Amino acid sequence: MTSFWSTALTQVRPNEIRVRGYDVAELMGSRSFGDVVYLLMSGELPSGREGAMVEAILVAGADHSVAAPSTAAARLVASGGAPLQAAAAAGIIALDAHHGGAMEALACMLQEALGTAAPPGERPGPAPKLPDDEIRRRAAAIVDEALAARRRLPGFGHPVHKRDPRTERLRVLAQEWGLYVPHFRLVDAIGGEMAARGKPAAVNVDGAIAGILSDLRLDWRISRGFYVIARAAGLVAHVYEQSVREKPFKAPSWSEIEYLGPGPRPVPCTDEPGR
Ligand SMILES: CC(C)(COP(=O)(O)OP(=O)(O)OC[C@H]1O[C@@H](n2cnc3c(N)ncnc32)[C@H](O)[C@@H]1OP(=O)(O)O)[C@@H](O)C(=O)NCCC(=O)NCCS
């Protein structure tokens, strides 16, 4: 008999829940959320500080105040009266290439550049050990290609931070925990090559996450999911705050809306109404 569904993630039987084979009750209280997110995404529990690194990513992405497209979207939807989960989902929908989703394209580039990319569903290979000048050469090729195509490099630049504090801290942690290996080094080298070409766009949190997750041998196709998980926390808090602290119906004042269409004009007469 063929199954309606098959899954390698979690097995549930009466009075028993096993995530990737591990009893969830045993994981509770002994493993961090970062460990379990890593387990779900990679298939294995961390053997070193991978779970702590994931946890740091989740903290880094948890919130960035109201002036982010996802948060604004969630709060606007909440102000219309939508339920908490619907408003939070509106914020999640807003995460994409320009905000909170740039790590996907960058992680893909990094994994291709280092030859670690794997087919969907398989883990990327371990990164090759490369000397600094080889990392720099590959970074230069990526930057030259992007500049020639007039493309912005995902994972670089930020409307507020010239030095993203989340990136700085993630880099320090990765270095301390022996997880600053070729993909994150390549991200930093790309930043260096951009600066050298007069385009100083610092590595933002998406860029750092792309490097770290690639170094953790996670498929670039799932990288954006880590930001979804992280930012869900902030979005829920914002939606709640919106509903308890602000008046309903959030909208810009009319003075801030500029109309650019034609001026008033008569509707032309027609012999055939509705045509
Ligand atoms: C996030 C982003 C929209 C912020 O943009 P911003 O701070 O408003 O910066 P601007 O759009 O005013 O750009 C300023 C200059 O930096 C350059 N720049 C900014 N980000 C760049 C990038 N990622 N790659 C190449 N050049 C970049 C712009 O081309 C511009 O140069 P110019 O003045 O010569 O045209 C922008 O950096 C970007 O598109 N980054 C890539 C997407 C990304 O990583 N998003 C996640 C954000 S956390």
Coordinates of C-alpha atoms and ligand atoms in Angstrom, one line a residue:
M1 CA 0.0 0.0 0.0
T2 CA 1.4 3.4 -0.9
S3 CA 1.3 6.0 1.9
F4 CA -0.7 9.2 1.6
W5 CA 2.3 11.0 3.1
S6 CA 5.8 10.0 4.0
T7 CA 8.1 12.1 6.3
A8 CA 11.5 11.7 7.8
L9 CA 11.0 14.5 10.3
T10 CA 8.8 13.4 13.2
Q11 CA 7.1 10.2 14.2
V12 CA 4.0 10.3 16.4
R13 CA 2.4 7.3 18.1
P14 CA 0.0 7.3 21.0
N15 CA 1.8 8.9 24.0
E16 CA 5.1 9.3 22.0
I17 CA 6.6 12.0 19.9
R18 CA 10.0 11.5 18.2
V19 CA 11.7 14.3 16.3
R20 CA 14.2 12.7 13.9
G21 CA 14.1 9.7 16.2
Y22 CA 14.7 11.6 19.4
D23 CA 12.0 11.6 22.1
V24 CA 10.7 15.2 22.3
A25 CA 10.3 14.9 26.1
E26 CA 14.0 14.1 26.4
L27 CA 14.9 17.0 24.1
M28 CA 12.9 19.3 26.3
G29 CA 15.0 20.8 29.1
S30 CA 18.2 19.2 27.8
R31 CA 18.5 20.8 24.3
S32 CA 18.1 24.4 23.2
F33 CA 15.6 25.6 20.5
G34 CA 18.7 26.2 18.3
D35 CA 19.7 22.6 18.7
V36 CA 16.3 21.4 17.7
V37 CA 16.0 23.8 14.7
Y38 CA 19.4 22.4 13.6
L39 CA 18.1 18.9 14.1
L40 CA 15.0 19.5 12.0
M41 CA 16.9 21.2 9.2
S42 CA 20.0 19.0 9.0
G43 CA 18.7 15.7 10.3
E44 CA 21.2 15.4 13.1
L45 CA 21.8 16.9 16.6
P46 CA 24.8 19.3 16.7
S47 CA 28.2 17.6 17.3
G48 CA 29.7 20.9 18.4
R49 CA 28.4 24.5 18.7
E50 CA 26.1 24.4 15.6
G51 CA 23.0 24.7 17.8
A52 CA 24.4 27.7 19.6
M53 CA 25.2 29.3 16.3
V54 CA 21.7 28.7 15.1
E55 CA 20.4 30.1 18.4
A56 CA 22.5 33.2 17.9
I57 CA 21.0 33.6 14.4
L58 CA 17.5 33.3 15.8
V59 CA 18.3 36.0 18.4
A60 CA 19.9 38.3 15.7
G61 CA 16.8 38.1 13.5
A62 CA 14.1 38.3 16.3
D63 CA 13.2 42.0 15.8
H64 CA 14.4 45.3 14.1
S65 CA 11.6 47.7 15.2
V66 CA 8.7 49.0 13.2
A67 CA 10.6 50.5 10.2
A68 CA 11.0 47.1 8.5
P69 CA 8.6 46.1 5.6
S70 CA 7.6 42.9 7.4
T71 CA 6.8 44.6 10.7
A72 CA 5.0 47.5 9.0
A73 CA 2.9 45.0 7.0
A74 CA 2.0 43.0 10.1
R75 CA 1.1 46.0 12.1
L76 CA -1.0 47.5 9.3
V77 CA -2.9 44.2 8.9
A78 CA -3.4 44.0 12.7
S79 CA -4.7 47.6 12.7
G80 CA -7.5 46.4 10.4
G81 CA -8.7 44.0 13.1
A82 CA -7.2 40.7 11.7
P83 CA -6.4 38.0 14.2
L84 CA -2.9 37.7 15.6
Q85 CA -1.7 34.8 13.4
A86 CA -3.1 36.4 10.2
A87 CA -1.3 39.7 10.9
A88 CA 1.9 37.9 11.8
A89 CA 1.6 35.9 8.6
A90 CA 1.3 39.1 6.6
G91 CA 4.7 40.1 8.0
I92 CA 6.2 36.8 7.1
I93 CA 4.9 37.1 3.5
A94 CA 6.9 40.4 3.3
L95 CA 10.3 38.7 3.8
D96 CA 12.0 38.5 0.5
A97 CA 15.0 39.5 -1.6
H98 CA 15.2 43.0 -0.2
H99 CA 14.5 42.3 3.4
G100 CA 15.0 39.2 5.5
G101 CA 15.3 36.9 2.5
A102 CA 18.6 38.0 0.8
M103 CA 20.5 35.1 2.4
E104 CA 18.9 32.6 -0.1
A105 CA 20.5 34.1 -3.2
L106 CA 23.8 34.8 -1.5
A107 CA 24.0 31.3 0.1
C108 CA 23.3 29.8 -3.4
M109 CA 26.1 32.0 -4.8
L110 CA 28.5 31.0 -2.0
Q111 CA 27.8 27.3 -2.3
E112 CA 28.2 27.4 -6.1
A113 CA 31.4 29.4 -5.8
L114 CA 32.9 26.9 -3.4
G115 CA 31.6 23.9 -5.2
T116 CA 29.5 22.7 -2.1
A117 CA 26.0 23.1 -3.6
A118 CA 24.0 19.9 -3.5
P119 CA 20.8 18.8 -5.3
P120 CA 17.6 19.7 -3.4
G121 CA 17.1 17.5 -0.3
E122 CA 20.8 16.7 0.0
R123 CA 23.3 18.4 2.4
P124 CA 26.0 20.6 0.8
G125 CA 29.4 19.1 0.9
P126 CA 32.1 20.3 3.3
A127 CA 33.8 23.4 2.2
P128 CA 37.3 23.0 0.7
K129 CA 40.2 24.4 2.7
L130 CA 41.3 27.4 0.7
P131 CA 44.0 30.0 1.2
D132 CA 43.0 33.7 1.6
D133 CA 44.2 34.7 -1.9
E134 CA 42.0 32.0 -3.5
I135 CA 39.0 33.1 -1.5
R136 CA 39.8 36.7 -2.6
R137 CA 40.0 35.6 -6.2
R138 CA 36.5 33.9 -6.1
A139 CA 35.1 37.0 -4.3
A140 CA 36.5 39.3 -7.0
A141 CA 34.8 37.2 -9.7
I142 CA 31.4 37.4 -7.9
V143 CA 31.7 41.2 -7.4
D144 CA 32.9 41.8 -11.0
E145 CA 30.0 39.8 -12.4
A146 CA 27.5 41.6 -10.2
L147 CA 28.8 45.1 -11.1
A148 CA 29.0 44.3 -14.8
A149 CA 25.3 43.2 -14.7
R150 CA 24.5 46.2 -12.5
R151 CA 23.1 43.8 -9.9
R152 CA 23.0 44.5 -6.2
L153 CA 24.7 41.8 -4.2
P154 CA 22.3 40.1 -1.8
G155 CA 23.5 40.3 1.8
F156 CA 25.2 43.6 1.6
G157 CA 24.1 47.1 2.5
H158 CA 21.6 48.4 5.0
P159 CA 19.4 51.5 5.2
V160 CA 20.4 52.2 8.8
H161 CA 23.7 50.4 9.7
K162 CA 27.0 51.1 8.1
R163 CA 28.3 48.3 10.4
D164 CA 25.6 45.8 11.2
P165 CA 26.0 45.0 14.9
R166 CA 24.4 41.6 14.4
T167 CA 26.9 40.7 11.7
E168 CA 29.8 41.8 13.9
R169 CA 28.6 39.6 16.8
L170 CA 27.8 36.6 14.6
R171 CA 31.3 36.8 13.1
V172 CA 32.9 36.9 16.6
L173 CA 30.9 33.9 17.7
A174 CA 31.6 31.9 14.6
Q175 CA 35.3 32.6 15.0
E176 CA 35.3 31.7 18.8
W177 CA 33.4 28.5 18.1
G178 CA 35.6 27.4 15.1
L179 CA 32.8 27.9 12.7
Y180 CA 34.3 30.8 10.7
V181 CA 35.2 28.7 7.7
P182 CA 35.2 29.3 3.9
H183 CA 31.7 30.5 3.2
F184 CA 31.6 33.2 5.8
R185 CA 35.2 34.1 4.8
L186 CA 34.0 34.4 1.3
V187 CA 31.2 36.7 2.4
D188 CA 33.8 39.0 4.1
A189 CA 36.0 38.8 1.1
I190 CA 33.1 39.9 -1.2
G191 CA 32.6 42.9 1.2
G192 CA 36.3 43.7 0.9
E193 CA 36.2 43.6 -2.9
M194 CA 33.1 45.8 -3.0
A195 CA 34.9 48.4 -0.8
A196 CA 38.0 48.1 -3.0
R197 CA 35.8 49.1 -6.0
G198 CA 34.3 52.1 -4.3
K199 CA 31.0 50.3 -3.4
P200 CA 31.3 50.0 0.3
A201 CA 28.2 48.0 1.3
A202 CA 28.8 46.3 4.6
V203 CA 27.8 42.7 5.2
N204 CA 24.3 42.8 6.7
V205 CA 22.7 40.2 8.9
D206 CA 21.3 38.3 5.9
G207 CA 24.9 38.1 4.5
A208 CA 26.3 36.8 7.8
I209 CA 23.5 34.2 8.0
A210 CA 24.1 33.0 4.4
G211 CA 27.8 32.4 5.3
I212 CA 27.1 30.7 8.6
L213 CA 24.3 28.4 7.3
S214 CA 26.5 27.4 4.3
D215 CA 29.4 26.7 6.7
L216 CA 27.0 24.5 8.7
R217 CA 26.3 22.6 5.5
L218 CA 22.7 23.6 5.2
D219 CA 21.0 23.8 1.8
W220 CA 20.7 27.4 0.5
R221 CA 17.1 26.6 -0.4
I222 CA 16.2 26.4 3.3
S223 CA 18.3 29.4 4.5
R224 CA 15.4 31.9 4.4
G225 CA 13.4 29.7 6.8
F226 CA 15.8 30.6 9.6
Y227 CA 14.8 34.2 9.3
V228 CA 11.1 33.3 9.1
I229 CA 11.5 31.4 12.4
A230 CA 13.5 34.2 14.0
R231 CA 11.3 37.1 12.9
A232 CA 8.1 35.3 13.8
A233 CA 8.9 36.2 17.5
G234 CA 9.2 39.9 16.8
L235 CA 6.1 39.9 14.5
V236 CA 3.9 38.3 17.1
A237 CA 5.1 40.9 19.7
H238 CA 4.5 43.8 17.3
V239 CA 1.0 42.5 16.4
Y240 CA 0.1 42.2 20.0
E241 CA 1.5 45.7 20.8
Q242 CA -0.4 47.1 17.9
S243 CA -3.6 45.7 19.1
V244 CA -3.3 46.8 22.7
R245 CA -1.5 50.1 22.4
E246 CA -2.6 51.7 19.1
K247 CA -5.9 52.8 17.7
P248 CA -7.4 50.6 15.0
F249 CA -7.1 51.7 11.3
K250 CA -3.5 52.7 11.0
A251 CA -3.0 54.8 7.8
P252 CA -0.8 57.7 6.6
S253 CA -2.4 61.1 6.8
W254 CA -3.9 62.3 3.5
S255 CA -1.2 65.1 3.4
E256 CA 1.4 62.4 2.9
I257 CA -0.3 60.9 -0.1
E258 CA 0.4 62.4 -3.5
Y259 CA -2.0 61.8 -6.3
L260 CA -0.3 61.7 -9.7
G261 CA -3.2 60.7 -12.0
P262 CA -5.3 62.9 -14.4
G263 CA -7.3 65.8 -12.9
P264 CA -11.1 65.7 -12.7
R265 CA -12.8 65.0 -16.1
P266 CA -16.3 64.1 -17.3
V267 CA -17.2 60.6 -18.1
P268 CA -17.8 60.4 -21.9
C269 CA -21.4 59.7 -23.0
T270 CA -22.1 56.4 -24.6
D271 CA -25.1 55.0 -26.4
E272 CA -24.4 51.5 -25.0
P273 CA -24.2 51.7 -21.2
G274 CA -22.1 48.9 -19.7
R275 CA -20.1 48.3 -22.9
Ligands
LIG1 C1 19.1 46.8 1.9 C2 19.2 47.9 0.8 C3 17.9 48.0 0.0 C4 19.5 49.2 1.5 O1 19.6 50.2 0.6 P1 20.0 51.7 1.0 O2 20.8 51.8 2.2 O3 18.8 52.5 1.0 O4 21.0 52.1 0.0 P2 20.8 52.8 -1.4 O5 19.8 52.0 -2.2 O6 20.5 54.2 -1.2 O7 22.2 52.6 -2.1 C5 23.4 53.3 -1.7 C6 24.5 53.0 -2.6 O8 25.1 51.7 -2.2 C7 25.0 50.8 -3.3 N1 24.5 49.5 -2.7 C8 23.7 49.4 -1.6 N2 23.5 48.0 -1.4 C9 24.3 47.4 -2.4 C10 24.5 46.0 -2.7 N3 23.9 45.1 -2.0 N4 25.2 45.7 -3.8 C11 25.8 46.7 -4.5 N5 25.7 48.0 -4.2 C12 24.9 48.3 -3.2 C13 23.9 51.3 -4.2 O9 24.1 50.9 -5.5 C14 24.1 52.8 -4.0 O10 25.2 53.2 -4.8 P3 25.1 54.4 -5.8 O11 24.8 55.6 -4.9 O12 26.4 54.5 -6.5 O13 23.9 54.1 -6.7 C15 20.3 47.6 -0.2 O14 21.6 47.7 0.5 C16 20.2 46.3 -0.9 O15 19.5 46.2 -1.9 N6 20.9 45.2 -0.4 C17 20.8 43.9 -1.0 C18 19.5 43.2 -0.4 C19 19.8 42.8 1.0 O16 20.8 42.3 1.4 N7 18.7 43.0 1.8 C20 18.8 42.6 3.2 C21 18.8 43.9 4.1 S1 19.1 43.5 5.8

